Structure formats: structure tokens, C-alpha cells
Tab-separated table of C-alpha atoms in Angstrom:
chain	number	residue	atom	x	y	z
A	1	UNK	CA	19.253	-52.806	96.267
A	2	UNK	CA	16.301	-54.870	95.246
A	3	UNK	CA	16.663	-53.790	91.609
A	4	UNK	CA	20.322	-54.615	91.569
A	5	UNK	CA	19.555	-58.143	92.854
A	6	UNK	CA	17.024	-58.648	90.073
A	7	UNK	CA	19.535	-57.617	87.468
A	8	UNK	CA	22.173	-59.928	88.867
A	9	UNK	CA	19.691	-62.818	88.853
A	10	UNK	CA	19.124	-62.583	85.068
A	11	UNK	CA	20.770	-65.506	83.256
A	12	UNK	CA	23.901	-64.828	81.222
A	13	UNK	CA	22.358	-66.175	78.049
A	14	UNK	CA	19.544	-63.640	78.307
A	15	UNK	CA	21.993	-60.785	78.813
A	16	UNK	CA	23.955	-61.775	75.665
A	17	UNK	CA	20.823	-62.064	73.389
A	18	UNK	CA	20.617	-58.344	72.282
A	19	UNK	CA	24.245	-58.489	71.238
A	20	UNK	CA	23.528	-61.583	69.230
A	21	UNK	CA	20.475	-59.922	67.624
A	22	UNK	CA	22.517	-56.843	66.711
A	23	UNK	CA	25.188	-58.994	65.154
A	24	UNK	CA	22.519	-60.855	63.134
A	25	UNK	CA	21.070	-57.576	61.758
A	26	UNK	CA	24.359	-56.270	60.385
A	27	UNK	CA	25.031	-56.608	56.585
A	28	UNK	CA	28.266	-58.236	55.555
A	29	UNK	CA	29.054	-57.896	51.819
A	30	UNK	CA	31.241	-60.986	51.929
A	31	UNK	CA	28.340	-63.022	53.292
A	32	UNK	CA	26.087	-61.640	50.582
A	33	UNK	CA	28.604	-62.630	47.900
A	34	UNK	CA	28.898	-66.086	49.408
A	35	UNK	CA	25.121	-66.452	49.459
A	36	UNK	CA	24.937	-65.426	45.802
A	37	UNK	CA	27.534	-68.047	44.874
A	38	UNK	CA	25.682	-70.640	46.871
A	39	UNK	CA	22.467	-69.756	45.041
A	40	UNK	CA	24.063	-69.448	41.614
A	41	UNK	CA	21.642	-71.899	40.095
A	42	UNK	CA	18.805	-69.470	40.670
A	43	UNK	CA	20.754	-66.612	39.072
A	44	UNK	CA	21.894	-68.745	36.139
A	45	UNK	CA	18.361	-70.011	35.590
A	46	UNK	CA	17.024	-66.422	35.599
A	47	UNK	CA	19.764	-65.384	33.184
A	48	UNK	CA	18.991	-68.276	30.874
A	49	UNK	CA	15.243	-67.574	30.873
A	50	UNK	CA	15.800	-63.838	30.175
A	51	UNK	CA	18.341	-64.696	27.473
A	52	UNK	CA	15.831	-66.935	25.745
A	53	UNK	CA	13.131	-64.259	26.123
A	54	UNK	CA	15.489	-61.621	24.673
A	55	UNK	CA	16.356	-63.854	21.736
A	56	UNK	CA	12.675	-64.556	21.099
A	57	UNK	CA	11.800	-60.858	21.300
A	58	UNK	CA	14.690	-59.910	19.001
A	59	UNK	CA	13.740	-62.515	16.439
A	60	UNK	CA	9.993	-61.787	16.522
A	61	UNK	CA	10.105	-57.984	16.610
A	62	UNK	CA	10.001	-56.364	13.114
A	63	UNK	CA	12.752	-53.909	12.285
A	64	UNK	CA	11.574	-50.286	12.242
A	65	UNK	CA	13.103	-47.907	9.693
A	66	UNK	CA	12.735	-44.146	9.311
A	67	UNK	CA	11.449	-42.660	6.033
A	68	UNK	CA	12.291	-39.014	5.393
A	69	UNK	CA	12.242	-36.427	2.660
A	70	UNK	CA	13.461	-32.824	2.822
A	71	UNK	CA	11.509	-30.126	0.926
A	72	UNK	CA	12.953	-26.803	-0.187
A	73	UNK	CA	10.279	-24.086	-0.573
A	74	UNK	CA	10.289	-22.245	-3.897
A	75	UNK	CA	11.635	-18.681	-3.966
A	76	UNK	CA	12.615	-15.730	-6.117
A	77	UNK	CA	15.478	-13.276	-5.695
A	78	UNK	CA	14.731	-9.668	-4.790
A	79	UNK	CA	16.822	-6.676	-5.859
A	80	UNK	CA	19.229	-7.232	-2.945
A	81	UNK	CA	19.914	-10.822	-3.932
A	82	UNK	CA	17.967	-12.195	-0.965
A	83	UNK	CA	15.558	-15.072	-1.633
A	84	UNK	CA	11.889	-14.356	-1.069
A	85	UNK	CA	10.030	-17.606	-0.456
A	86	UNK	CA	6.589	-18.319	-1.879
A	87	UNK	CA	5.345	-19.185	1.610
A	88	UNK	CA	6.773	-19.282	5.094
A	89	UNK	CA	7.949	-22.665	6.331
A	90	UNK	CA	5.499	-22.428	9.228
A	91	UNK	CA	2.631	-21.941	6.757
A	92	UNK	CA	3.734	-24.950	4.701
A	93	UNK	CA	3.959	-26.997	7.899
A	94	UNK	CA	0.417	-26.017	8.881
A	95	UNK	CA	-0.891	-26.913	5.408
A	96	UNK	CA	0.770	-30.320	5.518
A	97	UNK	CA	-0.418	-31.158	9.033
A	98	UNK	CA	-4.001	-29.915	8.720
A	99	UNK	CA	-4.832	-30.629	5.086
A	100	UNK	CA	-2.382	-32.468	2.858
A	101	UNK	CA	-1.361	-35.359	5.138
A	102	UNK	CA	-4.927	-36.319	6.183
A	103	UNK	CA	-6.137	-35.929	2.599
A	104	UNK	CA	-3.369	-38.060	1.056
A	105	UNK	CA	-3.673	-40.758	3.738
A	106	UNK	CA	-7.444	-40.949	3.289
A	107	UNK	CA	-7.131	-41.125	-0.494
A	108	UNK	CA	-4.404	-43.790	-0.262
A	109	UNK	CA	-6.425	-45.959	2.123
A	110	UNK	CA	-9.559	-45.677	-0.040
A	111	UNK	CA	-7.730	-46.701	-3.218
A	112	UNK	CA	-5.748	-49.527	-1.595
A	113	UNK	CA	-7.880	-51.628	0.804
A	114	UNK	CA	-4.804	-53.676	1.848
A	115	UNK	CA	-3.228	-50.532	3.328
A	116	UNK	CA	-5.695	-50.253	6.227
A	117	UNK	CA	-2.803	-50.785	8.619
A	118	UNK	CA	-1.629	-47.302	7.644
A	119	UNK	CA	-4.555	-45.708	9.499
A	120	UNK	CA	-2.389	-45.265	12.589
A	121	UNK	CA	0.596	-44.072	10.588
A	122	UNK	CA	1.990	-40.809	11.910
A	123	UNK	CA	3.889	-38.546	9.541
A	124	UNK	CA	5.632	-35.755	11.407
A	125	UNK	CA	6.543	-32.381	9.911
A	126	UNK	CA	9.521	-30.447	11.266
A	127	UNK	CA	11.479	-27.325	10.395
A	128	UNK	CA	15.226	-27.410	11.070
A	129	UNK	CA	16.428	-24.471	13.125
A	130	UNK	CA	17.394	-21.298	11.176
A	131	UNK	CA	16.231	-22.727	7.857
A	132	UNK	CA	13.308	-22.634	5.463
A	133	UNK	CA	13.388	-26.380	4.857
A	134	UNK	CA	10.507	-28.680	5.714
A	135	UNK	CA	11.247	-32.286	6.687
A	136	UNK	CA	8.670	-35.094	6.414
A	137	UNK	CA	9.465	-38.161	8.497
A	138	UNK	CA	7.722	-41.386	9.437
A	139	UNK	CA	8.659	-44.664	11.160
A	140	UNK	CA	7.419	-48.071	10.015
A	141	UNK	CA	8.540	-51.579	9.196
A	142	UNK	CA	10.282	-52.490	5.990
A	143	UNK	CA	7.096	-54.189	4.758
A	144	UNK	CA	5.427	-50.784	4.567
A	145	UNK	CA	8.344	-49.015	2.882
A	146	UNK	CA	6.753	-48.846	-0.602
A	147	UNK	CA	3.526	-47.406	0.727
A	148	UNK	CA	5.195	-44.795	2.914
A	149	UNK	CA	7.601	-43.700	0.210
A	150	UNK	CA	4.661	-43.357	-2.180
A	151	UNK	CA	2.703	-41.324	0.393
A	152	UNK	CA	5.612	-38.954	0.979
A	153	UNK	CA	6.041	-38.566	-2.786
A	154	UNK	CA	2.327	-37.681	-3.135
A	155	UNK	CA	2.652	-35.114	-0.349
A	156	UNK	CA	5.620	-33.607	-2.161
A	157	UNK	CA	3.720	-33.559	-5.471
A	158	UNK	CA	0.702	-31.891	-3.829
A	159	UNK	CA	2.842	-29.115	-2.334
A	160	UNK	CA	4.746	-28.633	-5.620
A	161	UNK	CA	1.441	-28.346	-7.511
A	162	UNK	CA	0.182	-25.723	-5.047
A	163	UNK	CA	3.363	-23.657	-5.335
A	164	UNK	CA	3.545	-24.028	-9.116
A	165	UNK	CA	0.499	-21.732	-9.313
A	166	UNK	CA	2.446	-18.999	-7.467
A	167	UNK	CA	5.519	-19.700	-9.608
A	168	UNK	CA	3.468	-19.375	-12.804
A	169	UNK	CA	2.075	-15.973	-11.787
A	170	UNK	CA	5.534	-14.637	-10.870
A	171	UNK	CA	7.133	-16.015	-14.024
A	172	UNK	CA	4.419	-14.566	-16.306
A	173	UNK	CA	4.835	-11.137	-14.662
A	174	UNK	CA	8.603	-11.172	-15.247
A	175	UNK	CA	8.141	-12.384	-18.836
A	176	UNK	CA	5.675	-9.545	-19.483
A	177	UNK	CA	8.179	-6.993	-18.139
A	178	UNK	CA	10.875	-8.544	-20.310
A	179	UNK	CA	8.659	-8.303	-23.410
A	180	UNK	CA	8.006	-4.623	-22.704
A	181	UNK	CA	11.735	-4.008	-22.211
A	182	UNK	CA	12.549	-5.808	-25.480
A	183	UNK	CA	9.933	-3.739	-27.320
A	184	UNK	CA	11.466	-0.547	-25.926
A	185	UNK	CA	14.924	-1.791	-26.946
A	186	UNK	CA	13.722	-2.465	-30.490
A	187	UNK	CA	12.251	1.031	-30.607
A	188	UNK	CA	15.560	2.528	-29.477
A	189	UNK	CA	17.576	0.471	-31.984
A	190	UNK	CA	15.300	1.455	-34.887
A	191	UNK	CA	17.314	3.758	-37.138
A	192	UNK	CA	14.154	5.240	-38.642
A	193	UNK	CA	13.078	6.500	-35.246
A	194	UNK	CA	16.531	8.043	-34.751
A	195	UNK	CA	16.356	9.749	-38.158
A	196	UNK	CA	12.921	11.164	-37.352
A	197	UNK	CA	14.217	12.560	-34.058
A	198	UNK	CA	17.243	14.083	-35.804
A	199	UNK	CA	15.138	15.661	-38.554
A	200	UNK	CA	12.761	17.103	-35.999
A	201	UNK	CA	15.628	18.637	-34.019
A	202	UNK	CA	17.203	19.954	-37.225
A	203	UNK	CA	13.884	21.556	-38.205
A	204	UNK	CA	13.612	23.108	-34.763
A	205	UNK	CA	17.189	24.400	-35.120
A	206	UNK	CA	16.412	26.016	-38.472
A	207	UNK	CA	13.285	27.633	-36.999
A	208	UNK	CA	15.247	28.925	-33.993
A	209	UNK	CA	18.032	30.317	-36.202
A	210	UNK	CA	15.475	31.967	-38.476
A	211	UNK	CA	13.768	33.554	-35.501
A	212	UNK	CA	17.088	34.782	-34.136
A	213	UNK	CA	18.067	36.293	-37.520
A	214	UNK	CA	14.679	37.943	-37.831
A	215	UNK	CA	15.101	39.534	-34.408
A	216	UNK	CA	18.493	40.927	-35.497
A	217	UNK	CA	17.278	42.435	-38.813
A	218	UNK	CA	17.131	46.310	-38.681
A	219	UNK	CA	14.076	46.408	-40.918
A	220	UNK	CA	12.219	44.018	-38.562
A	221	UNK	CA	13.136	46.199	-35.576
A	222	UNK	CA	12.043	49.305	-37.457
A	223	UNK	CA	8.719	47.701	-38.412
A	224	UNK	CA	8.155	46.553	-34.871
A	225	UNK	CA	8.830	50.045	-33.532
A	226	UNK	CA	6.516	51.495	-36.198
A	227	UNK	CA	3.783	49.086	-35.049
A	228	UNK	CA	4.129	50.404	-31.511
A	229	UNK	CA	4.045	54.002	-32.704
A	230	UNK	CA	0.930	53.365	-34.831
A	231	UNK	CA	-0.674	51.653	-31.906
A	232	UNK	CA	0.109	54.694	-29.762
A	233	UNK	CA	-1.457	57.027	-32.353
A	234	UNK	CA	-4.575	54.850	-32.601
A	235	UNK	CA	-5.018	54.852	-28.861
A	236	UNK	CA	-4.399	58.629	-28.661
A	237	UNK	CA	-7.059	59.153	-31.369
A	238	UNK	CA	-9.494	57.072	-29.301
A	239	UNK	CA	-8.662	59.254	-26.307
A	240	UNK	CA	-9.325	62.397	-28.378
A	241	UNK	CA	-12.702	61.044	-29.477
A	242	UNK	CA	-13.553	60.281	-25.855
A	243	UNK	CA	-12.536	63.792	-24.794
A	244	UNK	CA	-14.745	65.289	-27.536
A	245	UNK	CA	-17.615	63.067	-26.452
A	246	UNK	CA	-17.051	64.196	-22.879
A	247	UNK	CA	-17.341	67.845	-23.933
A	248	UNK	CA	-20.529	67.086	-25.841
A	249	UNK	CA	-21.916	65.193	-22.809
A	250	UNK	CA	-21.106	68.164	-20.577
A	251	UNK	CA	-22.910	70.518	-23.009
A	252	UNK	CA	-25.908	68.174	-23.125
A	253	UNK	CA	-25.930	68.049	-19.319
A	254	UNK	CA	-25.979	71.869	-19.137
A	255	UNK	CA	-28.788	72.022	-21.710
A	256	UNK	CA	-30.771	69.433	-19.814
A	257	UNK	CA	-30.284	71.397	-16.611
A	258	UNK	CA	-31.563	74.584	-18.310
A	259	UNK	CA	-34.534	72.688	-19.717
A	260	UNK	CA	-35.244	71.358	-16.251
A	261	UNK	CA	-35.172	74.857	-14.798
A	262	UNK	CA	-37.490	76.184	-17.535
A	263	UNK	CA	-39.953	73.326	-17.159
A	264	UNK	CA	-39.893	73.735	-13.393
A	265	UNK	CA	-40.783	77.429	-13.849
A	266	UNK	CA	-43.590	76.535	-16.227
A	267	UNK	CA	-44.958	73.988	-13.768
A	268	UNK	CA	-44.959	76.597	-11.012
A	269	UNK	CA	-46.650	79.168	-13.294
A	270	UNK	CA	-49.383	76.740	-14.295
A	271	UNK	CA	-49.904	75.721	-10.680
A	272	UNK	CA	-50.327	79.413	-9.730
A	273	UNK	CA	-52.668	79.952	-12.683
A	274	UNK	CA	-54.777	76.975	-11.622
A	275	UNK	CA	-54.895	78.307	-8.074
A	276	UNK	CA	-56.069	81.741	-9.302
A	277	UNK	CA	-58.685	80.072	-11.501
A	278	UNK	CA	-59.905	78.121	-8.525
A	279	UNK	CA	-60.202	81.304	-6.461
A	280	UNK	CA	-62.194	83.067	-9.201
A	281	UNK	CA	-64.391	80.021	-9.534
A	282	UNK	CA	-65.198	80.181	-5.835
A	283	UNK	CA	-66.218	83.818	-6.184
A	284	UNK	CA	-68.330	83.021	-9.270
A	285	UNK	CA	-70.106	80.225	-7.413
A	286	UNK	CA	-71.092	82.686	-4.718
A	287	UNK	CA	-73.061	84.735	-7.389
A	288	UNK	CA	-74.448	81.779	-9.339
A	289	UNK	CA	-77.942	83.327	-9.451
A	290	UNK	CA	-76.760	85.593	-12.252
A	291	UNK	CA	-77.001	83.619	-15.599
A	292	UNK	CA	-73.867	85.324	-16.797
A	293	UNK	CA	-71.935	84.083	-13.765
A	294	UNK	CA	-73.106	80.497	-14.420
A	295	UNK	CA	-71.647	80.603	-17.926
A	296	UNK	CA	-68.438	82.002	-16.489
A	297	UNK	CA	-68.184	79.089	-13.998
A	298	UNK	CA	-68.532	76.597	-16.837
A	299	UNK	CA	-65.813	78.319	-18.839
A	300	UNK	CA	-63.552	78.467	-15.794
A	301	UNK	CA	-64.066	74.717	-15.122
A	302	UNK	CA	-63.068	73.996	-18.701
A	303	UNK	CA	-59.989	76.171	-18.368
A	304	UNK	CA	-58.969	74.560	-15.070
A	305	UNK	CA	-59.401	71.124	-16.642
A	306	UNK	CA	-57.191	72.018	-19.593
A	307	UNK	CA	-54.599	73.581	-17.304
A	308	UNK	CA	-54.473	70.421	-15.159
A	309	UNK	CA	-54.011	68.210	-18.222
A	310	UNK	CA	-51.217	70.412	-19.450
A	311	UNK	CA	-49.658	70.374	-15.950
A	312	UNK	CA	-49.788	66.564	-15.844
A	313	UNK	CA	-48.092	66.272	-19.236
A	314	UNK	CA	-45.496	68.834	-18.223
A	315	UNK	CA	-44.766	67.104	-14.900
A	316	UNK	CA	-44.412	63.773	-16.741
A	317	UNK	CA	-41.807	65.340	-19.026
A	318	UNK	CA	-40.079	66.996	-16.091
A	319	UNK	CA	-40.005	64.214	-13.511
A	320	UNK	CA	-39.822	61.131	-15.750
A	321	UNK	CA	-38.479	61.741	-19.237
A	322	UNK	CA	-36.146	64.581	-18.416
A	323	UNK	CA	-34.971	62.821	-15.254
A	324	UNK	CA	-34.154	59.701	-17.294
A	325	UNK	CA	-32.205	61.777	-19.824
A	326	UNK	CA	-30.244	63.488	-17.064
A	327	UNK	CA	-29.471	60.115	-15.367
A	328	UNK	CA	-28.428	58.597	-18.698
A	329	UNK	CA	-26.234	61.575	-19.470
A	330	UNK	CA	-24.506	61.259	-16.076
A	331	UNK	CA	-23.916	57.502	-16.647
A	332	UNK	CA	-22.502	58.152	-20.109
A	333	UNK	CA	-20.285	60.851	-18.690
A	334	UNK	CA	-19.025	58.483	-15.974
A	335	UNK	CA	-18.415	55.689	-18.507
A	336	UNK	CA	-16.586	58.142	-20.758
A	337	UNK	CA	-14.331	59.114	-17.873
A	338	UNK	CA	-13.606	55.448	-17.120
A	339	UNK	CA	-12.761	54.747	-20.766
A	340	UNK	CA	-10.460	57.770	-20.796
A	341	UNK	CA	-8.603	56.402	-17.777
A	342	UNK	CA	-8.233	52.999	-19.472
A	343	UNK	CA	-6.981	54.582	-22.679
A	344	UNK	CA	-4.559	56.763	-20.726
A	345	UNK	CA	-3.167	53.661	-18.997
A	346	UNK	CA	-2.694	51.993	-22.401
A	347	UNK	CA	-0.943	55.082	-23.703
A	348	UNK	CA	1.391	55.080	-20.705
A	349	UNK	CA	2.214	51.403	-21.251
A	350	UNK	CA	2.865	51.858	-24.984
A	351	UNK	CA	5.081	54.871	-24.270
A	352	UNK	CA	6.976	52.778	-21.709
A	353	UNK	CA	7.346	49.983	-24.277
A	354	UNK	CA	8.742	52.504	-26.737
A	355	UNK	CA	11.220	53.756	-24.162
A	356	UNK	CA	12.317	50.159	-23.374
A	357	UNK	CA	12.059	48.948	-26.957
A	358	UNK	CA	15.797	48.370	-27.539
A	359	UNK	CA	16.138	46.595	-24.204
A	360	UNK	CA	13.194	44.295	-24.918
A	361	UNK	CA	14.557	43.477	-28.358
A	362	UNK	CA	17.801	42.389	-26.701
A	363	UNK	CA	15.878	40.323	-24.163
A	364	UNK	CA	13.995	38.584	-26.970
A	365	UNK	CA	17.268	37.779	-28.708
A	366	UNK	CA	18.755	36.076	-25.615
A	367	UNK	CA	16.068	33.321	-25.339
A	368	UNK	CA	16.222	32.762	-29.100
A	369	UNK	CA	19.990	32.299	-28.869
A	370	UNK	CA	19.546	29.980	-25.870
A	371	UNK	CA	17.063	27.882	-27.869
A	372	UNK	CA	19.613	27.480	-30.633
A	373	UNK	CA	22.271	26.344	-28.141
A	374	UNK	CA	19.864	23.915	-26.485
A	375	UNK	CA	18.796	22.320	-29.782
A	376	UNK	CA	22.415	21.971	-30.902
A	377	UNK	CA	23.260	20.275	-27.590
A	378	UNK	CA	20.342	17.877	-28.046
A	379	UNK	CA	21.508	17.065	-31.577
A	380	UNK	CA	25.074	16.419	-30.465
A	381	UNK	CA	23.917	14.276	-27.509
A	382	UNK	CA	21.258	12.367	-29.427
A	383	UNK	CA	23.521	9.430	-30.261
A	384	UNK	CA	25.027	9.387	-26.768
A	385	UNK	CA	21.595	9.380	-25.143
A	386	UNK	CA	20.432	6.649	-27.504
A	387	UNK	CA	23.442	4.452	-26.720
A	388	UNK	CA	22.939	5.051	-22.992
A	389	UNK	CA	19.236	4.182	-23.225
A	390	UNK	CA	20.016	1.049	-25.247
A	391	UNK	CA	22.589	-0.037	-22.681
A	392	UNK	CA	20.093	0.634	-19.897
A	393	UNK	CA	17.421	-1.477	-21.601
A	394	UNK	CA	19.933	-4.280	-22.201
A	395	UNK	CA	20.777	-4.220	-18.501
A	396	UNK	CA	17.075	-4.352	-17.603
A	397	UNK	CA	16.569	-7.365	-19.893
A	398	UNK	CA	19.614	-9.062	-18.398
A	399	UNK	CA	18.308	-8.475	-14.876
A	400	UNK	CA	14.926	-9.919	-15.866
A	401	UNK	CA	16.640	-12.997	-17.352
A	402	UNK	CA	18.529	-13.414	-14.083
A	403	UNK	CA	15.240	-13.145	-12.201
A	404	UNK	CA	13.748	-15.870	-14.402
A	405	UNK	CA	16.815	-18.069	-13.934
A	406	UNK	CA	16.719	-17.492	-10.158
A	407	UNK	CA	13.114	-18.610	-9.862
A	408	UNK	CA	13.455	-21.717	-7.743
A	409	UNK	CA	10.458	-24.090	-7.722
A	410	UNK	CA	9.472	-26.058	-4.667
A	411	UNK	CA	11.430	-29.321	-4.798
A	412	UNK	CA	12.750	-32.128	-2.685
A	413	UNK	CA	16.347	-31.677	-1.570
A	414	UNK	CA	16.411	-35.433	-1.039
A	415	UNK	CA	13.758	-37.782	-2.434
A	416	UNK	CA	11.729	-39.919	-0.057
A	417	UNK	CA	14.098	-42.640	1.151
A	418	UNK	CA	14.454	-45.311	3.789
A	419	UNK	CA	17.175	-45.146	6.438
A	420	UNK	CA	20.108	-47.551	5.973
A	421	UNK	CA	19.924	-48.903	9.523
A	422	UNK	CA	16.836	-49.784	11.534
A	423	UNK	CA	15.735	-47.430	14.253
A	424	UNK	CA	15.669	-48.173	17.982
A	425	UNK	CA	17.888	-50.623	19.963
A	426	UNK	CA	19.952	-53.204	18.133
A	427	UNK	CA	19.873	-56.956	18.793
A	428	UNK	CA	22.986	-56.935	20.976
A	429	UNK	CA	21.719	-54.058	23.112
A	430	UNK	CA	18.313	-55.711	23.450
A	431	UNK	CA	19.884	-59.056	24.587
A	432	UNK	CA	22.195	-57.169	26.952
A	433	UNK	CA	19.189	-55.449	28.524
A	434	UNK	CA	17.410	-58.812	28.934
A	435	UNK	CA	20.590	-60.329	30.524
A	436	UNK	CA	20.834	-57.387	32.902
A	437	UNK	CA	17.166	-57.849	33.732
A	438	UNK	CA	17.742	-61.604	34.329
A	439	UNK	CA	20.649	-60.853	36.639
A	440	UNK	CA	18.544	-58.405	38.636
A	441	UNK	CA	15.637	-60.875	38.823
A	442	UNK	CA	18.030	-63.654	39.946
A	443	UNK	CA	19.510	-61.524	42.714
A	444	UNK	CA	16.017	-60.562	43.869
A	445	UNK	CA	15.024	-64.259	43.928
A	446	UNK	CA	18.168	-65.172	45.931
A	447	UNK	CA	17.379	-62.487	48.467
A	448	UNK	CA	13.782	-63.698	48.678
A	449	UNK	CA	14.895	-67.359	49.164
A	450	UNK	CA	17.399	-66.399	51.889
A	451	UNK	CA	14.830	-64.385	53.729
A	452	UNK	CA	12.384	-67.279	53.497
A	453	UNK	CA	14.962	-69.782	54.855
A	454	UNK	CA	15.924	-67.508	57.731
A	455	UNK	CA	12.283	-66.920	58.577
A	456	UNK	CA	11.662	-70.718	58.617
A	457	UNK	CA	14.697	-71.343	60.895
A	458	UNK	CA	13.610	-68.738	63.398
A	459	UNK	CA	10.080	-70.074	63.338
A	460	UNK	CA	11.461	-73.597	64.058
A	461	UNK	CA	13.623	-72.321	66.982
A	462	UNK	CA	10.658	-70.517	68.516
A	463	UNK	CA	8.565	-73.665	68.257
A	464	UNK	CA	11.283	-75.764	69.922
A	465	UNK	CA	11.512	-73.424	72.922
């Protein structure tokens, strides 16, 4: 109850104040428009100041133009008709950016002291999409047009000079191939060379025909057969001699064996005789007191000595000389047998050749006849082959001429030139932007003035209360 009384005791003006405050905080577009009209002097003044600033900026700002040149990289045509460029566009771009542009700018500034303002000049290098073109572009005022165009021309000349070295190597290689092809063509068109080839083939044909006729002559066949027969007789005679030598070697081997047996018997007899002499000597030594026995011992020693010398000589003949003769006889007998086998194989081959003589003669005639046919075909096709080779060489020379004609040097598709219209915003657009800026500034100033007035009025009301 007490709270209700307090609420009822609040003055009506105080109860209506929040509503009034809420109404004051609402934004009415009509009121804003009215306020702008009331403060039009501020807006018009801002517009006028910005208009004058825009005109001053437009008149004082130098016009900027673009300077461009488009470079086509040199190329040659491959066998498929596709151009093969001297360098990739990306490589050319790197060369220009890292080497040529700084070098040309530095050289230009050093030679022309008045061009120091070009130190901050930026020349951009770009490659249009899906192309092998390189575009040089720069932006500057018209006062610098001569310098920039000259710089771009020097950059173009530097790149052309670099690529001319590659072009010269390629061109000289093609010219060398063309000279070789022309020399070959002259050789083919030389009638003397053709006559020499014909005469050589004709001589070969005569030789082949002569050989074929010789193979068909009965007397030649008879002589050839007789040669085989004589060869067979000669080889058979050699075999007979070897057989006779074998018999002689066998007889010698038997005689050597008998001599060995006899000498072995003699060696055994002498050895027994020496043994008996030794026994008698022992007995004589036992009775050495008798002077007669002493003489006998001396004689027996002499006899034993002679017998031993004879035994040594006999053993040398038996175990060394005779053994060597027996070994040599066996080797000769073995070699004789080997030679007989070789001779027998030769005889078998010659007899086989005689049996197949007629067949081999026919086989020899077939290649000779084939040679004649081959040489005749070469003679008949000599002119055709020559004409075909000449036509082939002419085509090669024509292709090389096309290659030379299709050598494209590095060049400018369009020379360095200045754009027709200046770059950036035009005068009208610039003034329009300044007018729009003046309008915005004026509206901001109107809002600021209104807020200031309302703040002053509220401050005055609060001071009056």
C-alpha cells in the first residue's frame, strides 16, 4: 500500500519524461532531410572546396601512359611442323628480369645524367597465357616517353643479339647439310659416274657368263673329274708308302726286340762270369802264401776289371741306346698309323666327291646363273635407281631450304610504343570522386553541427533547472 501511494504521488511530468526521451532518440528520415536542407550551406561549401581540390589535382597531376612491346622468341620447325623455340619463355623472362633490365637501366643512367629519375622505373615482364610471347611494359609520364621507348628497344636488341648466336649455329648446320646433299646430287647427276657403274656391271656380267659357260663345257667337266681322280691316285700312293713304311717299322721293331733279348742274355752271362771270377778270387786269396796263387789273383783282378768294363758298355747299349731306338720306333709307328688314318679319310672324301661330282657341278652352275640374273637386274634398274636417288636428294635439299626459310629470328611483334590514352582515372571520374567526397564530408559536418547544437540546448536546459 505504501509503495502504491509513492507511485501515485509522482508528478505527471516526471511520469511522461521516459516517453519523451524515447521519442527524442528515434530517427526520422524526413527530419534528417529537413536538417540537411537547412544546413545546405555547409554541404555546398564542402562540395565547392572538394571541387576546387579535384580541379587542382587534375590539372597538376601528370598524365601516365603505358609503354609496351611484345617479343616473339625465335624458333625453327621440326620434322612434324611444330616450332621449336630457341629458349623457353620462362627462361627469357628470367634473363630479362635478373640481367638485361638492370644492366640496360644502369648503362642508360650512366650515359645520360639527366635520366636519374629513371632509377625508380619499373619494367615488368609478363607471358600471356598459352603463348610463347614475352611482353615488356612500363608506366611513366609523357615526358619520359623517349627514354622508356629507347630502353625497351635496347632490351629488345640485347635479346635479339643473344638469340642470333643460337640462330647462326642452327643456320650453319642446315647449310652444311644442304651443301653435302647438293654434292651428293651432283655426284648422282654426273654421267661419267653412271657410265663407270654401267661398265663395271657389264664387265661383271661378262665374267659371270664366262664362268657359267666354262662350267657347262664337257672338256672342263672332264678335266675337273680327271683332277679329282689324279688327286685320289696321289693320295692312295701316299697311303701305300705309309703302309710300306709301317711294315719296315714293324720289322725294325722285331729286330730291336731280338737284339734286346740277345744283349740281355749277354749281360746275364757276363754277370755270372764275374760272379764266378769273384768266387775263384776268394779261394785264391785264401792260399796267397803260394807265389803262384798271388800271380793268379792279379790276373783274376785284371779279368774281373775288363769284364766289368765290358758289362758297363753293354748295359749302356741295352738300357739307353737300344731303349731310345725302341721308343723312337714305337713313336714312328704310331705317327705312321695316324698319317694312314688321315690319308684314308682324304681318300674317302675324294671318293665321295667323285660319286657326287655331277651333282656338285650342277650346284656350281646354279649360283653362276643366279649371278648373271642379278647383274642383269642391276643393269636394268641402274637408271631407275639413279632417278629415284636424284629425286630423293632433291627432296632433301627442298626440305633443308624449307628449314632455312622457317628459321624465325627473335623479333618484336609490335615495336615499343606509347598507349593512345593515359592510364588510370580520367579527369571527369577524378572530379566526380572529389564531389562525392565533398558530399560525404558535408553530410558528416551537418551531423556534427546538429549534434553540437542539441548538446548545447540540453546543457542550457539542465543549467536552468
